[in-house]
Coordinates of C-alpha atoms in Angstrom, one line a residue:
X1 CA -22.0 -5.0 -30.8
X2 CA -20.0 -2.7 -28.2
X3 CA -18.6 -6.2 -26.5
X4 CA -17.4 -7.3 -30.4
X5 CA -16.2 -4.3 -31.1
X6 CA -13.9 -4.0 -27.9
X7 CA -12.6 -7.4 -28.7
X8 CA -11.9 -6.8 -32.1
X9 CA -10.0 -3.5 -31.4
X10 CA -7.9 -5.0 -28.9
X11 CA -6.8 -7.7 -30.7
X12 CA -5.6 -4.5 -33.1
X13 CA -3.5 -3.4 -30.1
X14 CA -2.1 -7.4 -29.1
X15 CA -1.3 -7.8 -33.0
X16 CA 1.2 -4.3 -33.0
X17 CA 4.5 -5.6 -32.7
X18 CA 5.7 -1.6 -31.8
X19 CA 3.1 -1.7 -29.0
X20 CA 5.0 -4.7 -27.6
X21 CA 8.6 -3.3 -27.8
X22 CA 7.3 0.3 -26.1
X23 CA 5.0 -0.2 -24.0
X24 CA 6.6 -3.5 -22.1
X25 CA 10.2 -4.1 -23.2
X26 CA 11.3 0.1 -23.5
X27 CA 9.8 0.7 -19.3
X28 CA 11.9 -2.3 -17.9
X29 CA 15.0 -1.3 -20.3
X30 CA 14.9 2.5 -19.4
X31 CA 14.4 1.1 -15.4
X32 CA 17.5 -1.2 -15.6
X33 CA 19.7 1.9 -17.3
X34 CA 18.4 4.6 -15.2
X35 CA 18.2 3.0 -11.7
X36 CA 21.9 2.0 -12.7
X37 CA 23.0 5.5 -13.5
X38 CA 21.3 6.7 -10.1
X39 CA 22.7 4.4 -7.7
X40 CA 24.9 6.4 -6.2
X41 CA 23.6 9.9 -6.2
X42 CA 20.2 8.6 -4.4
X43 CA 22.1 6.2 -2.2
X44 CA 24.0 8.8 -0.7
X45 CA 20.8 11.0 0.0
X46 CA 20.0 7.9 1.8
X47 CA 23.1 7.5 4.0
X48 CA 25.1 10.8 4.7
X49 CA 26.9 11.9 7.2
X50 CA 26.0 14.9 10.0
X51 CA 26.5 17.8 8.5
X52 CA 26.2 21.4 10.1
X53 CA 23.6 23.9 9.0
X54 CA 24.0 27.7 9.6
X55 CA 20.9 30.2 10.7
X56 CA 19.8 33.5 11.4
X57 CA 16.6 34.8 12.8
X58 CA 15.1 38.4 13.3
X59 CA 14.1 39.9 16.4
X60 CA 10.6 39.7 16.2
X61 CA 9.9 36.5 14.7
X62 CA 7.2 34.2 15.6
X63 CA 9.6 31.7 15.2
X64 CA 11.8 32.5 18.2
X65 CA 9.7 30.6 20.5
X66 CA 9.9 27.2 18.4
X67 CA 13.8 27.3 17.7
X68 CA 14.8 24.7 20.7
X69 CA 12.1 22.4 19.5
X70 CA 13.8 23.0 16.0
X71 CA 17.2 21.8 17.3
X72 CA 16.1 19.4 18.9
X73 CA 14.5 18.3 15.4
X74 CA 17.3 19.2 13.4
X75 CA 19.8 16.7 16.2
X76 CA 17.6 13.9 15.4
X77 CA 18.6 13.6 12.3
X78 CA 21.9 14.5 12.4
X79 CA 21.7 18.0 11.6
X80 CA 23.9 20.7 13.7
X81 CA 22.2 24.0 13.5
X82 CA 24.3 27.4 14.6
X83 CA 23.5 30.6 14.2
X84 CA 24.9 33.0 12.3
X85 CA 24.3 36.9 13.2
X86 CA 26.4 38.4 10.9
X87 CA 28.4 37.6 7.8
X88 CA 27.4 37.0 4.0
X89 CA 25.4 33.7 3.7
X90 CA 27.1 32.9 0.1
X91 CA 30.6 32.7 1.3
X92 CA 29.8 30.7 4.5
X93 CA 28.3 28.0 2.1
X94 CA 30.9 28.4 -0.9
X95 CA 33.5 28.0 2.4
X96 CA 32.2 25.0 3.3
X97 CA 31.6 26.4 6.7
X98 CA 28.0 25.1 6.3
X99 CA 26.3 22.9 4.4
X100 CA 23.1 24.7 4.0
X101 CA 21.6 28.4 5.3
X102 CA 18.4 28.9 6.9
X103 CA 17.0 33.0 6.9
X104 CA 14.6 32.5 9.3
X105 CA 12.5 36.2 8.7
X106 CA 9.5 37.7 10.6
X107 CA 6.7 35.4 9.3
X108 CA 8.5 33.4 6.4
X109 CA 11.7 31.7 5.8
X110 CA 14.2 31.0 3.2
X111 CA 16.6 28.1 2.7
X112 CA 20.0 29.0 0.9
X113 CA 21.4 25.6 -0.6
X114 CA 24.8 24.3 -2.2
X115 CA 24.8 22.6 -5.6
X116 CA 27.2 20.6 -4.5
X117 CA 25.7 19.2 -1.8
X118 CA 22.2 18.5 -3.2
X119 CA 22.2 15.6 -0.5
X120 CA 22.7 17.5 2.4
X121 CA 20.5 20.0 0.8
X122 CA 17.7 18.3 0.3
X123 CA 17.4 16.8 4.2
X124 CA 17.8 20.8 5.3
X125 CA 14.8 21.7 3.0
X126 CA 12.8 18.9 4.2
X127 CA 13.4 19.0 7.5
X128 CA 12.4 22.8 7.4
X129 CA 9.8 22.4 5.2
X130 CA 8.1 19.7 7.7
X131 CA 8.9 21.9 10.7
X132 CA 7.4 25.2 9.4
X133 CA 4.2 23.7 7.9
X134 CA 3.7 22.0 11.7
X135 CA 3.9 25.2 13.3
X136 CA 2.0 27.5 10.9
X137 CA -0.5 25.1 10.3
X138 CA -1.1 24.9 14.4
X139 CA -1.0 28.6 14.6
X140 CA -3.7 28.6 12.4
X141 CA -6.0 26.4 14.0
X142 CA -5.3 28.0 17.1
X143 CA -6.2 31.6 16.2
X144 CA -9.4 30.3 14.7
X145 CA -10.7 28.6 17.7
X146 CA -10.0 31.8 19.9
X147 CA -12.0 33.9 17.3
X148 CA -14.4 31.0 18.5
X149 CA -13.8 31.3 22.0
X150 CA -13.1 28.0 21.8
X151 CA -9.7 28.1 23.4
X152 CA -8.1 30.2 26.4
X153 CA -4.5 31.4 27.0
X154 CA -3.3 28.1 28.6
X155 CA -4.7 25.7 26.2
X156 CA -3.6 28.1 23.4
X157 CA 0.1 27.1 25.2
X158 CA -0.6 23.7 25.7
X159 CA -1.1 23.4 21.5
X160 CA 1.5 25.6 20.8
X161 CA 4.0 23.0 23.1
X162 CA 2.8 19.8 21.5
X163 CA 2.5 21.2 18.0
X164 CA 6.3 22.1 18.5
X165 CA 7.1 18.5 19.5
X166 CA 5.2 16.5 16.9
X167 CA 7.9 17.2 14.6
X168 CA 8.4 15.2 11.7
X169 CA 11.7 13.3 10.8
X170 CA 13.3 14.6 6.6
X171 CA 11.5 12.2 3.6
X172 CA 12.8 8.7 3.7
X173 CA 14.9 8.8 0.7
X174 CA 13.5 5.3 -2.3
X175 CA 16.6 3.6 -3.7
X176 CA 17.3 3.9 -7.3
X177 CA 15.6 0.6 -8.2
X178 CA 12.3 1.5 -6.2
X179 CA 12.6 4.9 -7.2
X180 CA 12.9 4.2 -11.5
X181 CA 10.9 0.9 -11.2
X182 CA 7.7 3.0 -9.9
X183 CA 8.3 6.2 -12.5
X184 CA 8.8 4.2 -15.6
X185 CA 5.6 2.3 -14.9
X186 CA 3.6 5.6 -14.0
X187 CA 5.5 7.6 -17.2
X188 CA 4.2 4.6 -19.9
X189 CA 0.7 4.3 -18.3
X190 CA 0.3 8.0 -19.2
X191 CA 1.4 6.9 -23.0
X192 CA -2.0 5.3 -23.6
X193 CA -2.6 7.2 -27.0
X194 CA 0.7 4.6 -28.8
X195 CA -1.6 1.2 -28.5
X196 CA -5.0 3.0 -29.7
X197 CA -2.9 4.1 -32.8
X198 CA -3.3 0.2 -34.6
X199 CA -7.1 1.1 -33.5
X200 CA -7.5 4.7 -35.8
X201 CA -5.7 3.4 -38.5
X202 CA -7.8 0.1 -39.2
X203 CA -10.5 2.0 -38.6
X204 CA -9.9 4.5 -41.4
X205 CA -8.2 1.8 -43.4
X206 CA -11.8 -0.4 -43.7
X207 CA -14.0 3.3 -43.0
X208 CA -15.1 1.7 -40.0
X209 CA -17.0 5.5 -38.7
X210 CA -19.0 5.6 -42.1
X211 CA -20.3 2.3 -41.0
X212 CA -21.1 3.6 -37.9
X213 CA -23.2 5.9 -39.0
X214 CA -26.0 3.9 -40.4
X215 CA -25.4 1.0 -37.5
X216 CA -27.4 0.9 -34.3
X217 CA -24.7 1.4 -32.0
X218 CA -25.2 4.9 -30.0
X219 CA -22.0 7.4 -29.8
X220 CA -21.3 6.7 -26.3
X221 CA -21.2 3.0 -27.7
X222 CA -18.9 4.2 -30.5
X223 CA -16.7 5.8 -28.0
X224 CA -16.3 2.9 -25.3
X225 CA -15.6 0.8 -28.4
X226 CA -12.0 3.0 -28.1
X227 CA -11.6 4.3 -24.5
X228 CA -12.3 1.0 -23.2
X229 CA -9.7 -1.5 -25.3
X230 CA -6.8 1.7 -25.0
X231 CA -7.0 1.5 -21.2
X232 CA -7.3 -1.9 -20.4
X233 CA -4.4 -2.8 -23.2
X234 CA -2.0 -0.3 -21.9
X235 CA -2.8 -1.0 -18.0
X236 CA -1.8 -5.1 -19.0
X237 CA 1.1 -4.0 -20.2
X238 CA 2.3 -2.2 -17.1
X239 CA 0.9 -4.8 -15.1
X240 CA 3.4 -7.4 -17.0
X241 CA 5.9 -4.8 -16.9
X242 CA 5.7 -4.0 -13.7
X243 CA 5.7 -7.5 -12.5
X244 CA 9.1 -8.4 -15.1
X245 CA 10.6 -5.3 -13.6
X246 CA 9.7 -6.1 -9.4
X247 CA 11.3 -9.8 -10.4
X248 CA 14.1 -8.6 -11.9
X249 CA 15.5 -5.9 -10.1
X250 CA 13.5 -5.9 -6.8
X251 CA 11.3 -3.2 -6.8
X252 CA 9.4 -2.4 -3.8
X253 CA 5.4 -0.9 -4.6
X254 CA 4.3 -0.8 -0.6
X255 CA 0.7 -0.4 -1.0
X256 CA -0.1 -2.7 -3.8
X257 CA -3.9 -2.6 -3.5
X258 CA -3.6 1.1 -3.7
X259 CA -0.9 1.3 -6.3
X260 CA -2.3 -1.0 -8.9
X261 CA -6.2 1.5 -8.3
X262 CA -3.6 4.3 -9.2
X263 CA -1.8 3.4 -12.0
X264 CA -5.6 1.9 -13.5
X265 CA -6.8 5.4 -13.5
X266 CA -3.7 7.0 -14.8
X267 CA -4.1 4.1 -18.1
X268 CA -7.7 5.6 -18.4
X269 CA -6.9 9.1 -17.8
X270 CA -4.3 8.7 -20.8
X271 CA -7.1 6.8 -22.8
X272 CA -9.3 9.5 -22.5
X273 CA -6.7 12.1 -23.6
X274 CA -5.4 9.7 -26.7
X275 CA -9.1 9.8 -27.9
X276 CA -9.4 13.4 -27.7
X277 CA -6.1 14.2 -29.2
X278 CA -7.2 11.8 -32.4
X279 CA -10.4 13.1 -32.7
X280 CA -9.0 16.7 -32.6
X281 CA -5.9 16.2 -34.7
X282 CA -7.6 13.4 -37.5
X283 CA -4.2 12.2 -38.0
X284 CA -2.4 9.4 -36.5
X285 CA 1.1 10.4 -36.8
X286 CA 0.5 14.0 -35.5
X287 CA -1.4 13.0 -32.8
X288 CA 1.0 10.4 -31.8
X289 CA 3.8 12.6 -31.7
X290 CA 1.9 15.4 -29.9
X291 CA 0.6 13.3 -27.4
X292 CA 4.2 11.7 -26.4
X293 CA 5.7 14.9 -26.9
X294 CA 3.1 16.3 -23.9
X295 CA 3.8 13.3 -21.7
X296 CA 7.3 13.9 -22.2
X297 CA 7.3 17.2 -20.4
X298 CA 4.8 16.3 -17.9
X299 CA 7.3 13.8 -16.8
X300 CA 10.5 16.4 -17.0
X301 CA 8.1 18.4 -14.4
X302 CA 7.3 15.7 -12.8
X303 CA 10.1 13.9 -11.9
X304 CA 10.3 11.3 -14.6
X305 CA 13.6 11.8 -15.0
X306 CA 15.4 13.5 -12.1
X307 CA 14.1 12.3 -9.2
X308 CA 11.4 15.2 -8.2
X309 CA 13.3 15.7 -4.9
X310 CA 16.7 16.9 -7.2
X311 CA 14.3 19.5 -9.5
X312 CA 15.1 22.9 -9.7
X313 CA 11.8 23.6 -11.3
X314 CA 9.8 25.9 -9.7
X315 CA 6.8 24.1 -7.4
X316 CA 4.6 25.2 -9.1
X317 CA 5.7 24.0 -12.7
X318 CA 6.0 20.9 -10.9
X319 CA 2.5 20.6 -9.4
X320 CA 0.8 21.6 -12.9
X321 CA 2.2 18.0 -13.7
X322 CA 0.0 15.2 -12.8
X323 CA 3.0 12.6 -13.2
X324 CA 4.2 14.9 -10.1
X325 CA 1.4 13.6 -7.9
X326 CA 1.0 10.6 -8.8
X327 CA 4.9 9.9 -9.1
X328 CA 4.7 11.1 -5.4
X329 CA 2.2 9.1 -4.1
X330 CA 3.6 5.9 -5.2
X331 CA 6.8 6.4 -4.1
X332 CA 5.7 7.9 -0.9
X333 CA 4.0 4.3 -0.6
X334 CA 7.2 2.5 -1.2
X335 CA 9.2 4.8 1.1
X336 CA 6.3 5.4 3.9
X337 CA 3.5 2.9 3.8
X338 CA 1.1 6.0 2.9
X339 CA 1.0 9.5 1.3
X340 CA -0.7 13.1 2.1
X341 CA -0.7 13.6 -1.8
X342 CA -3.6 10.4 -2.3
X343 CA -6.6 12.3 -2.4
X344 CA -5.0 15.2 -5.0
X345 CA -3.7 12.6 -6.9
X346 CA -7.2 10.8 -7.0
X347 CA -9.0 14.4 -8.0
X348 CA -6.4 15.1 -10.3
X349 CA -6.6 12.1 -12.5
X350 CA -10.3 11.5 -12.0
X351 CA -10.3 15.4 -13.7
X352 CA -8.4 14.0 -16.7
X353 CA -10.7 11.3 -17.2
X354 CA -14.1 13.3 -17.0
X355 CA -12.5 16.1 -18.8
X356 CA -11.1 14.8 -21.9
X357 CA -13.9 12.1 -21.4
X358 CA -16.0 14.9 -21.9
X359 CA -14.6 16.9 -24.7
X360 CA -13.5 13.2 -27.1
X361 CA -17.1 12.5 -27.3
X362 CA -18.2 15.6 -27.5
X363 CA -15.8 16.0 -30.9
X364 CA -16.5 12.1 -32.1
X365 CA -20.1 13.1 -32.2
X366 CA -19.7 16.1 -33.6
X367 CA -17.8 14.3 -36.9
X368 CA -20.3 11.3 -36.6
X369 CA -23.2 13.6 -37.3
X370 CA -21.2 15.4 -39.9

């Protein structure tokens, strides 16, 4: 019965002539328009010329021992830095004296950026951002192990000198293509609730849950007999959409294996949620509209529409999103061959799944036995 009833409800979803248009045509439209309308913005984060970035550091910072290591870093990728003792850090970057600031502080740092150079801004942010995290994250190991007495003086030198050279080069920048061709397909996998919609109305249409009731399927049956259909109907339709969208315009996935296992568990995280937010709501339209309308801003914080590297959001808005990791991950795939952000991204969306897995059946049952 399970088996006939999956079949049956996703030949509710093939048969949904909206489905079709939204959840396959709409991604490799809005990729074509949006990777058009980027070109040039993300193409010139790719390729831009050296630029000079100013500095200024405190006596007693930490820091002072790592700042050759940081120019050194900073050269490599065509970044100048010079310090700056004195003078106001807003008129050196509205003169165009330099590009970006860095206030390098007793134990912390802050970048000061120009709006109109969000280019040049984003390789100084990055660039520092990589640096800082090197050399805090090696201090910290290194002060644990001599509360071990695992370390002496020299090797606690040693560390210190090849922490400050394993410095890693600013984020490889996706073109517009890769970048829009990998987001579209990650923002309409999270819109699993639209297909499931044909589902909820036949079913209330022909009082399929009154039947239910009295046959001998069991409620984790009756909930499969949804979950099931929604996720592997929406994850086709990326998987043709993708595959239109990579002919068409060249996108490039990197780690396909990897990518594909991702965007299956976002389908079924979005599943999960669609049959919660039907069960909760007990109306289609509502629950439609809420369900998009959520998605919607998960992908405004997470970079589903400006590329997350351009958001002014604060981090954390941006890391509440789960389009942020996994929007992340892929693209770090595309642009690096691999991504520190996998195993959050896995927890993250595994979360969704058990969670609203949870709390769906939880409420179907509940109105089953009602």
């Amino acid at each position: 019965m399970p088996l006939i009833l999956i079949k049956n409800n996703m030949k509710l979803m093939f048969r949904n002539k909206s489905f079709l248009l939204l959840m396959i045509i709409m991604p490799i439209i809005v990729i074509a328009l949006l990777s058009s309308a980027f070109k040039d913005m993300m193409a010139a984060a790719r390729d831009i010329d050296p630029f000079t970035v100013g500095y200024r550091i405190t006596a007693n910072s930490p820091y002072q021992t790592y700042l050759p290591e940081l120019k050194k870093a900073s050269a490599k990728n065509d970044v100048t830095l010079i310090e700056y003792p004195e003078g106001e850090i807003r008129k050196l970057i509205e003169n165009e004296t330099v590009s970006a600031f860095v206030d390098i502080q007793d134990d912390d740092y802050i970048v000061y950026q120009s709006s109109a150079k969000k280019a040049e801004a984003l390789v100084s942010e990055s660039l520092f951002d990589n640096f800082f995290y090197q050399v805090d994250a090696n201090t910290a190991l290194v002060t644990a192990q001599m509360k071990k007495g695992l370390v002496d003086i020299k090797l606690l030198e040693a560390d210190r000198e090849r922490a400050s050279r394993e410095v890693l080069s600013v984020e490889p920048m996706p073109t517009s293509t890769d970048y829009y061709g990998i987001i579209y397909i990650v923002f309409w996998s999270f819109c699993g609730i639209i297909p499931l919609a044909a589902v909820i109305a036949s079913e209330r249409k022909n009082a399929i849950p009154q039947r239910m009731r009295v046959s001998q399927m069991s409620k984790t049956q009756f909930y499969l007999a949804k979950f099931v259909p929604c996720f592997l109907v929406t994850f086709m339709a990326m998987a043709v959409a993708g595959t239109i969208s990579a002919l068409l315009f060249q996108v490039h996935w990197g780690v396909l294996p990897a990518s594909v296992g991702i965007i299956l568990l976002s389908t079924m995280a979005a599943a999960a949620f669609g049959v919660f937010l039907y069960q909760l709501f007990n109306k289609v339209v509502v629950s439609v509209v809420v369900g998009f309308s959520l998605t919607w801003i998960l992908g405004l914080f997470g970079g589903s529409f400006d590329p997350y590297m351009y958001e002014d959001f604060p981090i954390t808005l941006m890391k509440a999103s789960p389009l942020y990791y996994v929007n992340r991950t892929l693209v770090e795939f595309s642009t690096k061959g691999y991504s520190d952000y996998v195993g959050i991204c896995l927890i993250y969306l595994i979360g969704l799944i058990l969670v609203f897995g949870i709390l769906g059946s939880m409420l179907m049952n509940r109105k089953v036995e009602e």
